[in-house]
């Protein structure tokens, strides 16, 4: 501890404070010049950035740490991870915009049980259409996706960090993780089956009076076919080329660009051939058209819930959130839910008229709004997908990487490595369980599982373990970082934050407490079983 000084302590304190505000944001109102009273939130978007600003001003970190947090060190490239994340998100979101996932949810096989598969958006539509409670399905899908991601090198950004940080061959990585994956999957299923036993979670026929027609909700068949094929080809190429040590972003980004070009070109073609409605000059200048039917037709493209089966506000009954659903005809299935604005009370109208909110650059903002409405009508796919892209996660992720570089600069990595050596005595089996438990815990308190993986990778490398212990720690970290996403906080992984964001876009509010409650048992079982299998593997091999 001789190298630890006041700058080191401040860095560590701010690191954990920023994590606390990410998990539990703090909101308050302030009055700002020229803007007036406004609401500020210290949370996911702001807490890490504020921490970095304070540390930079206090000279706890410098420009080198900021650069390293973005570009990376020791073969770990954060930008590689985020380009991969955003590119895949764009292709998936624009595919959802076409309506293909909603159509799949309504697909019948000669009146038998409807086909179903995994996917955030798909399960929202499917559970709404069938009247099932979505909690079990969504939690199970999230757990299954993150558990299965440990098998392939490209399955999770944390796998990329581990393979590059410990110089593990991609094929060897899969060989090491296949058995832990199978064991964790069985344990996870057992835990979920125990939690979600009951009739209301069992698949059944769609709760509709008429015959459902998937084509009624498939808004753009051409784009749906092209997007599905492109995404499938992209994932196949990524898996194949990943064995040749090519940066993943160099593979995925061209596919995302190709999808972007197709979206613009196809929307332009549909616009000039009147396959999509045009926006006249009056509607563009006034915002939404005056009548409600015109407003519904404009917003239909951006929404994706059937009116009669759309999930309503989640209620908490005996800690089990439920959704309301009603019976619908086949024509109503294709309708879209448009929330109606509440009429303001006379008192609130009077208050608003007396104290109008000030607007800075009102004229310029109105001109930009007109341009935006015209472009959105011309290119609906891109402008519907754009606000749904998780751009807000980019500064958050980079900020976490920078904060970890700050910990390294202030000597904490060396201190943690010393503690790790004393606790494990550089032995293989203690290394497996220490890294495994620390990995699961740090996913929640060190800025996603990616931040936890980078932090533990640096610690294990500084600890200079024997080859067998280092390899055991790496595979244990692979298991922990993937199942660690199935954890107590949404911020345990970028996947969790994106999962929460997608559900909000579909009108579903999922509480942090419920997320932790349903994940606790599967996480405990997977941690115990997964690390036990890793231990057995290492004992046999070494």
C-alpha positions as a printed NumPy array, in Angstrom:
array([[  0.   ,   0.   ,   0.   ],
       [  3.01 ,   2.312,  -0.041],
       [  2.186,   3.542,  -3.562],
       [ -1.349,   4.552,  -2.604],
       [ -1.814,   8.253,  -1.93 ],
       [ -4.691,  10.707,  -1.719],
       [ -5.048,  10.803,  -5.509],
       [ -5.434,   7.021,  -5.567],
       [ -8.117,   7.087,  -2.888],
       [-10.066,   9.848,  -4.649],
       [ -9.92 ,   7.879,  -7.915],
       [-11.261,   4.712,  -6.304],
       [-14.017,   6.56 ,  -4.416],
       [-15.225,   8.373,  -7.544],
       [-15.11 ,   5.124,  -9.516],
       [-17.556,   3.454,  -7.13 ],
       [-19.672,   6.599,  -6.658],
       [-20.234,   6.799, -10.414],
       [-21.32 ,   3.147, -10.377],
       [-23.795,   3.815,  -7.559],
       [-25.415,   6.639,  -9.521],
       [-25.575,   4.449, -12.639],
       [-27.503,   1.815, -10.668],
       [-29.635,   4.331,  -8.757],
       [-29.799,   7.688, -10.605],
       [-30.244,  10.942,  -8.697],
       [-32.633,  13.538, -10.162],
       [-33.223,  17.106,  -9.039],
       [-34.457,  20.436, -10.396],
       [-32.263,  23.49 , -10.941],
       [-32.818,  26.924, -12.428],
       [-30.376,  27.796, -15.206],
       [-29.823,  31.147, -16.973],
       [-31.801,  31.525, -20.241],
       [-33.299,  28.052, -19.756],
       [-35.236,  28.323, -16.511],
       [-36.154,  25.501, -14.189],
       [-35.066,  22.163, -15.572],
       [-34.608,  18.62 , -14.346],
       [-31.095,  17.198, -14.171],
       [-30.236,  13.554, -13.647],
       [-26.951,  12.076, -12.495],
       [-27.095,   8.571, -13.861],
       [-26.03 ,   6.325, -16.707],
       [-25.28 ,   9.119, -19.158],
       [-23.72 ,  11.641, -16.804],
       [-22.237,  10.028, -13.677],
       [-19.122,   8.444, -15.275],
       [-18.436,  11.568, -17.352],
       [-18.699,  13.812, -14.282],
       [-16.326,  11.482, -12.427],
       [-13.81 ,  11.708, -15.281],
       [-14.081,  15.505, -15.378],
       [-13.414,  15.748, -11.642],
       [-10.486,  13.317, -11.815],
       [ -8.982,  15.163, -14.777],
       [ -9.336,  18.519, -13.021],
       [ -7.732,  17.015,  -9.895],
       [ -4.899,  15.58 , -12.051],
       [ -5.755,  12.026, -10.965],
       [ -5.924,  11.056, -14.63 ],
       [ -4.469,  12.625, -17.737],
       [ -4.891,  12.65 , -21.496],
       [ -3.02 ,   9.345, -21.76 ],
       [ -5.626,   7.514, -19.678],
       [ -8.443,   9.044, -21.713],
       [ -6.787,   7.94 , -24.943],
       [ -6.058,   4.451, -23.607],
       [ -9.655,   4.106, -22.461],
       [-10.816,   4.668, -26.041],
       [ -8.05 ,   3.11 , -28.138],
       [ -7.08 ,   0.434, -25.605],
       [ -3.89 ,  -1.2  , -24.358],
       [ -2.463,  -4.738, -24.205],
       [ -4.351,  -5.893, -27.339],
       [ -7.679,  -4.83 , -25.761],
       [ -9.519,  -2.437, -28.093],
       [-12.666,  -0.824, -26.625],
       [-13.608,   0.83 , -29.935],
       [-13.669,  -2.637, -31.528],
       [-16.308,  -3.705, -29.027],
       [-18.56 ,  -0.663, -29.418],
       [-18.474,  -0.58 , -33.229],
       [-19.524,  -4.229, -33.179],
       [-22.3  ,  -3.428, -30.702],
       [-23.783,  -0.47 , -32.6  ],
       [-23.489,  -2.131, -36.015],
       [-25.37 ,  -5.249, -34.945],
       [-27.928,  -3.118, -33.092],
       [-28.644,  -1.099, -36.263],
       [-29.212,  -4.213, -38.378],
       [-31.456,  -5.772, -35.716],
       [-33.523,  -2.621, -35.076],
       [-34.113,  -1.872, -38.764],
       [-35.193,  -5.493, -39.161],
       [-37.724,  -5.019, -36.365],
       [-39.017,  -1.847, -38.045],
       [-40.147,  -3.924, -41.038],
       [-42.611,  -5.797, -38.828],
       [-41.089,  -9.229, -39.392],
       [-40.815, -10.047, -35.686],
       [-44.422,  -9.083, -35.068],
       [-45.518, -11.13 , -38.075],
       [-43.569, -14.127, -36.775],
       [-45.391, -13.843, -33.454],
       [-48.74 , -14.223, -35.246],
       [-47.67 , -17.114, -37.451],
       [-49.868, -20.227, -37.295],
       [-49.092, -23.732, -38.46 ],
       [-52.462, -25.058, -39.639],
       [-54.136, -23.968, -36.414],
       [-51.613, -25.726, -34.203],
       [-49.388, -24.123, -31.574],
       [-47.688, -21.019, -33.004],
       [-43.999, -21.173, -33.796],
       [-41.783, -19.175, -31.461],
       [-38.132, -18.439, -31.081],
       [-35.891, -16.171, -29.031],
       [-35.557, -12.44 , -29.423],
       [-36.501,  -9.404, -27.317],
       [-38.957,  -7.862, -29.781],
       [-40.406, -11.192, -30.877],
       [-41.288, -12.235, -27.332],
       [-42.967,  -8.905, -26.625],
       [-45.255,  -9.423, -29.618],
       [-45.767, -13.128, -28.966],
       [-46.689, -12.849, -25.295],
       [-48.987,  -9.906, -26.033],
       [-50.761, -11.775, -28.826],
       [-51.212, -14.951, -26.771],
       [-52.137, -13.257, -23.516],
       [-49.188, -14.846, -21.711],
       [-47.395, -13.083, -18.894],
       [-44.151, -11.981, -20.559],
       [-41.94 , -11.979, -17.461],
       [-40.97 , -15.646, -17.636],
       [-40.335, -15.504, -21.373],
       [-38.287, -12.328, -21.322],
       [-36.171, -13.332, -18.331],
       [-35.595, -16.782, -19.831],
       [-34.634, -15.329, -23.198],
       [-32.2  , -12.91 , -21.571],
       [-30.611, -15.67 , -19.477],
       [-30.37 , -18.078, -22.415],
       [-28.836, -15.502, -24.753],
       [-26.16 , -14.461, -22.275],
       [-25.374, -18.035, -21.242],
       [-25.015, -19.228, -24.834],
       [-22.759, -16.284, -25.642],
       [-19.86 , -17.865, -23.748],
       [-19.295, -20.542, -26.411],
       [-18.047, -18.527, -29.379],
       [-15.294, -15.951, -29.535],
       [-17.711, -13.428, -31.065],
       [-20.628, -14.342, -28.808],
       [-19.86 , -11.582, -26.316],
       [-17.462,  -8.608, -26.354],
       [-15.996,  -9.954, -23.113],
       [-14.868, -13.067, -25.   ],
       [-12.917, -10.826, -27.373],
       [-11.22 ,  -9.159, -24.403],
       [-10.305, -12.514, -22.827],
       [ -8.968, -14.083, -26.028],
       [ -6.909, -11.005, -26.855],
       [ -5.805, -10.366, -23.265],
       [ -4.736, -13.962, -22.546],
       [ -3.8  , -14.84 , -26.144],
       [ -6.187, -17.791, -26.371],
       [ -6.9  , -19.364, -29.751],
       [-10.544, -19.003, -30.828],
       [-11.053, -22.735, -31.364],
       [ -9.448, -23.505, -28.   ],
       [-11.725, -20.963, -26.34 ],
       [-14.795, -22.806, -27.656],
       [-13.375, -26.157, -26.548],
       [-12.846, -24.814, -23.02 ],
       [-16.295, -23.219, -22.683],
       [-18.61 , -25.77 , -24.318],
       [-18.971, -27.95 , -21.202],
       [-19.476, -25.011, -18.785],
       [-22.087, -23.671, -21.211],
       [-24.029, -26.945, -21.226],
       [-23.85 , -27.237, -17.434],
       [-24.9  , -23.596, -16.913],
       [-27.784, -24.007, -19.374],
       [-29.165, -26.991, -17.473],
       [-28.761, -25.213, -14.125],
       [-30.353, -22.048, -15.481],
       [-33.308, -23.966, -16.909],
       [-33.832, -25.745, -13.594],
       [-33.865, -22.46 , -11.694],
       [-36.179, -20.751, -14.18 ],
       [-38.543, -23.738, -14.348],
       [-38.822, -23.711, -10.563],
       [-39.518, -19.969, -10.451],
       [-41.969, -19.803, -13.341],
       [-43.985, -22.955, -12.828],
       [-47.68 , -22.466, -13.506],
       [-50.312, -22.502, -16.238],
       [-50.093, -18.853, -17.203],
       [-46.553, -19.285, -18.57 ],
       [-47.431, -22.252, -20.844],
       [-47.705, -21.575, -24.633],
       [-51.221, -21.741, -26.035],
       [-53.148, -20.714, -29.112],
       [-53.508, -17.061, -29.874],
       [-56.322, -15.389, -27.963],
       [-58.126, -13.929, -30.957],
       [-61.644, -14.285, -32.385],
       [-60.677, -14.307, -36.039],
       [-57.922, -15.822, -38.109],
       [-54.634, -13.995, -37.671],
       [-52.784, -12.953, -40.8  ],
       [-49.075, -12.242, -40.358],
       [-49.022, -10.269, -43.621],
       [-51.237,  -7.648, -42.015],
       [-48.422,  -6.595, -39.7  ],
       [-45.497,  -7.168, -42.089],
       [-45.064,  -3.563, -43.163],
       [-42.115,  -3.983, -45.55 ],
       [-41.611,  -7.548, -46.918],
       [-38.749,  -6.574, -49.251],
       [-36.693,  -4.942, -46.519],
       [-37.542,  -7.783, -44.128],
       [-36.177, -10.407, -46.547],
       [-33.068,  -8.389, -47.367],
       [-32.354,  -7.552, -43.723],
       [-32.798, -11.146, -42.562],
       [-30.459, -12.514, -45.212],
       [-27.873,  -9.795, -44.634],
       [-27.842, -10.339, -40.867],
       [-27.549, -14.122, -41.256],
       [-24.669, -13.763, -43.735],
       [-22.951, -11.217, -41.466],
       [-23.043, -13.492, -38.442],
       [-21.815, -16.457, -40.479],
       [-18.893, -14.483, -41.902],
       [-18.006, -13.161, -38.439],
       [-17.864, -16.676, -36.999],
       [-15.722, -17.973, -39.857],
       [-13.284, -15.059, -40.107],
       [-12.898, -14.708, -36.341],
       [-10.622, -17.777, -36.437],
       [ -8.192, -15.775, -38.599],
       [ -7.701, -13.093, -35.919],
       [ -9.42 , -10.312, -37.875],
       [-10.867,  -7.472, -35.803],
       [-14.611,  -8.073, -35.573],
       [-15.567,  -4.472, -36.293],
       [-13.853,  -4.697, -39.69 ],
       [-16.291,  -7.469, -40.595],
       [-19.524,  -6.156, -39.09 ],
       [-19.249,  -2.462, -39.988],
       [-19.339,  -3.014, -43.801],
       [-22.519,  -5.072, -43.418],
       [-24.132,  -2.312, -41.337],
       [-23.119,   0.291, -43.933],
       [-24.584,  -1.905, -46.685],
       [-27.866,  -2.129, -44.744],
       [-27.849,   1.646, -44.235],
       [-27.393,   2.267, -47.974],
       [-30.142,  -0.207, -48.794],
       [-32.538,   1.44 , -46.319],
       [-32.009,   4.886, -47.833],
       [-32.251,   3.619, -51.404],
       [-35.328,   1.468, -50.859],
       [-37.174,   4.169, -48.878],
       [-36.385,   6.703, -51.613],
       [-37.749,   4.333, -54.238],
       [-40.927,   3.761, -52.219],
       [-41.332,   7.498, -51.657],
       [-41.008,   8.557, -55.303],
       [-43.328,   5.72 , -56.409],
       [-45.942,   6.648, -53.761],
       [-45.642,   3.342, -51.918],
       [-45.351,   5.336, -48.693],
       [-47.433,   8.471, -47.986],
       [-45.904,  11.833, -48.765],
       [-45.801,  14.661, -46.234],
       [-47.228,  17.873, -47.688],
       [-45.783,  21.304, -46.969],
       [-48.571,  22.243, -44.539],
       [-48.123,  19.099, -42.459],
       [-44.352,  19.585, -42.415],
       [-44.613,  23.17 , -41.208],
       [-47.304,  22.486, -38.614],
       [-45.889,  19.267, -37.264],
       [-48.356,  16.415, -37.015],
       [-51.493,  16.678, -39.19 ],
       [-54.502,  18.136, -37.468],
       [-56.845,  15.15 , -37.476],
       [-56.142,  12.155, -35.285],
       [-56.393,   9.625, -38.143],
       [-53.578,  11.358, -40.015],
       [-51.478,  11.419, -36.858],
       [-52.059,   7.704, -36.375],
       [-51.003,   6.939, -39.951],
       [-47.786,   8.92 , -39.502],
       [-46.856,   7.298, -36.185],
       [-47.839,   3.774, -37.251],
       [-44.481,   3.145, -38.829],
       [-42.617,   3.808, -35.599],
       [-44.794,   1.647, -33.383],
       [-45.028,  -2.103, -33.369],
       [-47.739,  -3.193, -30.909],
       [-51.184,  -4.472, -31.921],
       [-53.892,  -2.309, -30.384],
       [-55.902,  -4.993, -28.687],
       [-52.965,  -7.024, -27.526],
       [-50.495,  -4.291, -26.631],
       [-49.12 ,  -4.653, -23.109],
       [-50.417,  -1.966, -20.844],
       [-48.701,  -0.495, -17.856],
       [-47.013,  -3.157, -15.746],
       [-48.476,  -3.64 , -12.331],
       [-46.808,  -5.257,  -9.381],
       [-49.061,  -7.913,  -7.843],
       [-47.339, -10.087,  -5.222],
       [-43.994,  -9.165,  -6.827],
       [-45.144, -10.661, -10.161],
       [-45.712,  -8.017, -12.872],
       [-48.677,  -8.702, -15.179],
       [-50.064,  -7.281, -18.407],
       [-53.631,  -6.606, -19.378],
       [-54.875,  -8.035, -22.672],
       [-58.243,  -8.306, -24.42 ],
       [-59.701, -10.409, -27.213],
       [-59.227,  -9.01 , -30.715],
       [-60.41 ,  -9.625, -34.24 ],
       [-57.943, -10.279, -37.034],
       [-58.355,  -6.786, -38.439],
       [-57.611,  -5.248, -35.071],
       [-54.404,  -7.274, -34.705],
       [-52.708,  -5.09 , -37.331],
       [-53.732,  -1.853, -35.62 ],
       [-51.199,   0.176, -33.708],
       [-51.515,   1.592, -30.213],
       [-51.301,   5.368, -30.166],
       [-51.365,   6.771, -26.639],
       [-53.806,   9.665, -26.483],
       [-52.657,  12.813, -24.784],
       [-54.58 ,  13.783, -21.684],
       [-56.521,  16.993, -21.815],
       [-54.913,  19.456, -19.449],
       [-56.999,  20.693, -16.585],
       [-58.008,  24.37 , -16.554],
       [-55.654,  24.971, -13.653],
       [-52.68 ,  23.426, -15.429],
       [-53.524,  25.297, -18.64 ],
       [-53.611,  28.533, -16.725],
       [-50.261,  27.752, -15.13 ],
       [-48.709,  26.943, -18.48 ],
       [-50.03 ,  30.103, -20.089],
       [-48.744,  32.219, -17.236],
       [-45.232,  30.728, -17.219],
       [-44.329,  29.511, -20.71 ],
       [-41.09 ,  27.57 , -20.965],
       [-38.343,  29.656, -22.575],
       [-36.975,  28.349, -25.849],
       [-33.458,  29.084, -27.009],
       [-33.019,  29.576, -30.771],
       [-36.737,  28.945, -31.275],
       [-36.71 ,  29.925, -34.956],
       [-33.725,  27.76 , -35.808],
       [-35.172,  24.822, -33.888],
       [-38.448,  25.096, -35.77 ],
       [-36.636,  25.082, -39.113],
       [-34.671,  22.011, -38.09 ],
       [-37.901,  20.343, -36.959],
       [-39.454,  20.945, -40.388],
       [-36.406,  19.488, -42.122],
       [-36.477,  16.507, -39.781],
       [-40.179,  15.829, -40.468],
       [-39.605,  15.928, -44.219],
       [-36.604,  13.605, -44.049],
       [-38.461,  11.239, -41.703],
       [-41.322,  10.993, -44.196],
       [-38.858,  10.385, -47.058],
       [-36.665,   7.855, -45.211],
       [-38.953,   6.285, -42.555],
       [-36.842,   3.185, -41.868],
       [-33.693,   5.053, -40.884],
       [-35.459,   7.823, -38.965],
       [-37.591,   5.303, -37.078],
       [-34.535,   3.243, -36.136],
       [-32.259,   6.208, -35.344],
       [-33.777,   7.21 , -31.977],
       [-33.848,   3.551, -30.936],
       [-30.123,   3.007, -31.439],
       [-28.235,   2.764, -28.121],
       [-25.913,   5.717, -28.753],
       [-26.231,   6.682, -25.099],
       [-24.278,   3.576, -24.14 ],
       [-21.191,   4.708, -26.075],
       [-20.062,   7.527, -23.725],
       [-20.989,   5.335, -20.753],
       [-18.838,   2.425, -21.963],
       [-15.866,   4.596, -22.912],
       [-16.116,   6.401, -19.573],
       [-15.908,   3.1  , -17.717],
       [-12.826,   2.095, -19.685],
       [-11.201,   5.44 , -18.908],
       [-11.971,   5.067, -15.196],
       [-10.332,   1.625, -15.193],
       [ -7.25 ,   3.141, -16.841],
       [ -7.314,   5.718, -14.042],
       [ -7.274,   2.942, -11.452],
       [ -4.257,   1.422, -13.207],
       [ -2.421,   4.748, -13.209],
       [ -3.013,   5.268,  -9.498],
       [ -1.56 ,   1.858,  -8.619],
       [ -4.763,   0.021,  -7.764],
       [ -4.216,  -2.759, -10.313],
       [ -0.896,  -3.593,  -8.644],
       [ -2.535,  -3.537,  -5.211],
       [ -5.396,  -5.776,  -6.327],
       [ -2.934,  -8.161,  -7.977],
       [ -0.993,  -8.418,  -4.716],
       [ -4.183,  -9.225,  -2.82 ],
       [ -5.116, -11.804,  -5.453],
       [ -1.738, -13.549,  -5.147],
       [ -2.037, -13.674,  -1.345],
       [ -5.563, -15.098,  -1.542],
       [ -4.878, -17.707,  -4.239],
       [ -1.206, -18.478,  -3.58 ],
       [ -1.036, -18.675,  -7.377],
       [ -2.804, -22.05 ,  -7.201],
       [ -5.091, -23.141, -10.012],
       [ -8.293, -24.099,  -8.186],
       [ -8.393, -21.034,  -5.882],
       [ -7.771, -18.882,  -8.964],
       [-10.839, -20.386, -10.669],
       [-13.198, -19.641,  -7.799],
       [-11.75 , -16.247,  -6.885],
       [-11.911, -14.943, -10.441],
       [-15.353, -16.489, -10.93 ],
       [-16.961, -14.935,  -7.862],
       [-15.186, -11.605,  -8.32 ],
       [-16.23 , -11.545, -11.966],
       [-19.916, -11.967, -11.163],
       [-19.778,  -9.313,  -8.432],
       [-17.7  ,  -6.81 , -10.405],
       [-20.104,  -6.994, -13.365],
       [-22.511,  -5.05 , -11.171],
       [-20.108,  -2.52 ,  -9.649],
       [-17.401,  -1.877, -12.222],
       [-19.223,  -0.658, -15.277],
       [-20.73 ,  -3.67 , -17.098],
       [-19.217,  -7.096, -17.612],
       [-16.819,  -5.585, -20.147],
       [-15.348,  -3.273, -17.517],
       [-15.145,  -6.15 , -15.042],
       [-13.408,  -8.35 , -17.641],
       [-10.835,  -5.69 , -18.51 ],
       [-10.165,  -5.011, -14.816],
       [ -9.718,  -8.679, -13.895],
       [ -7.656,  -9.378, -17.022],
       [ -5.236,  -6.635, -16.   ],
       [ -5.102,  -7.945, -12.418],
       [ -4.4  , -11.558, -13.449],
       [ -1.704, -10.481, -15.905],
       [  0.031,  -8.319, -13.29 ],
       [ -0.189, -11.204, -10.783],
       [  2.094, -13.262, -13.078],
       [  0.417, -16.604, -12.382],
       [  1.804, -19.92 , -13.679],
       [  0.507, -20.903, -17.112],
       [ -1.987, -23.41 , -15.751],
       [ -3.402, -20.988, -13.188],
       [ -3.547, -18.145, -15.72 ],
       [ -5.433, -20.334, -18.212],
       [ -7.806, -21.508, -15.485],
       [ -8.452, -17.899, -14.437],
       [ -9.14 , -16.913, -18.061],
       [-11.771, -19.641, -18.604],
       [-13.322, -18.915, -15.216],
       [-13.545, -15.26 , -16.228],
       [-15.184, -16.245, -19.518],
       [-17.923, -18.077, -17.628],
       [-18.345, -15.336, -15.023],
       [-18.458, -12.453, -17.501],
       [-21.192, -14.105, -19.581],
       [-23.458, -15.338, -16.797],
       [-22.62 , -12.139, -14.886],
       [-24.915, -10.303, -17.302],
       [-27.772, -12.346, -15.787],
       [-27.275, -10.404, -12.61 ],
       [-28.728,  -7.879, -10.192],
       [-28.436,  -4.636, -12.186],
       [-29.24 ,  -3.713, -15.771],
       [-25.8  ,  -2.091, -15.965],
       [-24.111,  -5.448, -15.386],
       [-23.809,  -5.629, -19.172],
       [-24.412,  -3.535, -22.269],
       [-26.85 ,  -6.281, -23.247],
       [-28.84 ,  -5.615, -20.082],
       [-28.982,  -1.886, -20.732],
       [-30.038,  -2.508, -24.34 ],
       [-32.614,  -5.073, -23.174],
       [-34.112,  -2.527, -20.801],
       [-34.127,   0.11 , -23.549],
       [-35.905,  -2.176, -26.03 ],
       [-38.606,  -3.05 , -23.51 ],
       [-39.205,   0.632, -22.769],
       [-39.624,   1.277, -26.483],
       [-42.266,  -1.456, -26.533],
       [-44.133,   0.143, -23.643],
       [-42.896,  -2.254, -20.943],
       [-41.454,  -0.965, -17.687],
       [-39.214,  -3.438, -15.879],
       [-38.116,  -2.518, -12.379],
       [-34.539,  -2.992, -11.197],
       [-35.79 ,  -4.884,  -8.133],
       [-37.781,  -7.353, -10.241],
       [-34.808,  -7.897, -12.549],
       [-32.611,  -8.78 ,  -9.569],
       [-35.271, -10.949,  -7.959],
       [-35.862, -13.201, -10.959],
       [-32.15 , -13.487, -11.817],
       [-30.865, -14.377,  -8.346],
       [-31.616, -18.106,  -8.278],
       [-30.454, -18.835, -11.87 ],
       [-27.274, -16.815, -11.266],
       [-26.398, -18.684,  -8.055],
       [-26.96 , -22.062,  -9.7  ],
       [-25.011, -21.164, -12.845],
       [-22.098, -19.745, -10.865],
       [-21.75 , -22.855,  -8.715],
       [-22.184, -25.355, -11.535],
       [-20.169, -23.429, -14.132],
       [-17.138, -22.906, -11.902],
       [-17.296, -26.534, -10.771],
       [-17.082, -27.689, -14.391],
       [-14.18 , -25.311, -15.085],
       [-12.398, -26.701, -12.018],
       [-12.899, -30.278, -13.245],
       [-11.632, -29.365, -16.707],
       [ -8.495, -27.741, -15.36 ],
       [ -7.772, -30.653, -13.009],
       [ -8.025, -33.111, -15.912],
       [ -5.942, -30.991, -18.29 ],
       [ -3.23 , -29.844, -15.865]])
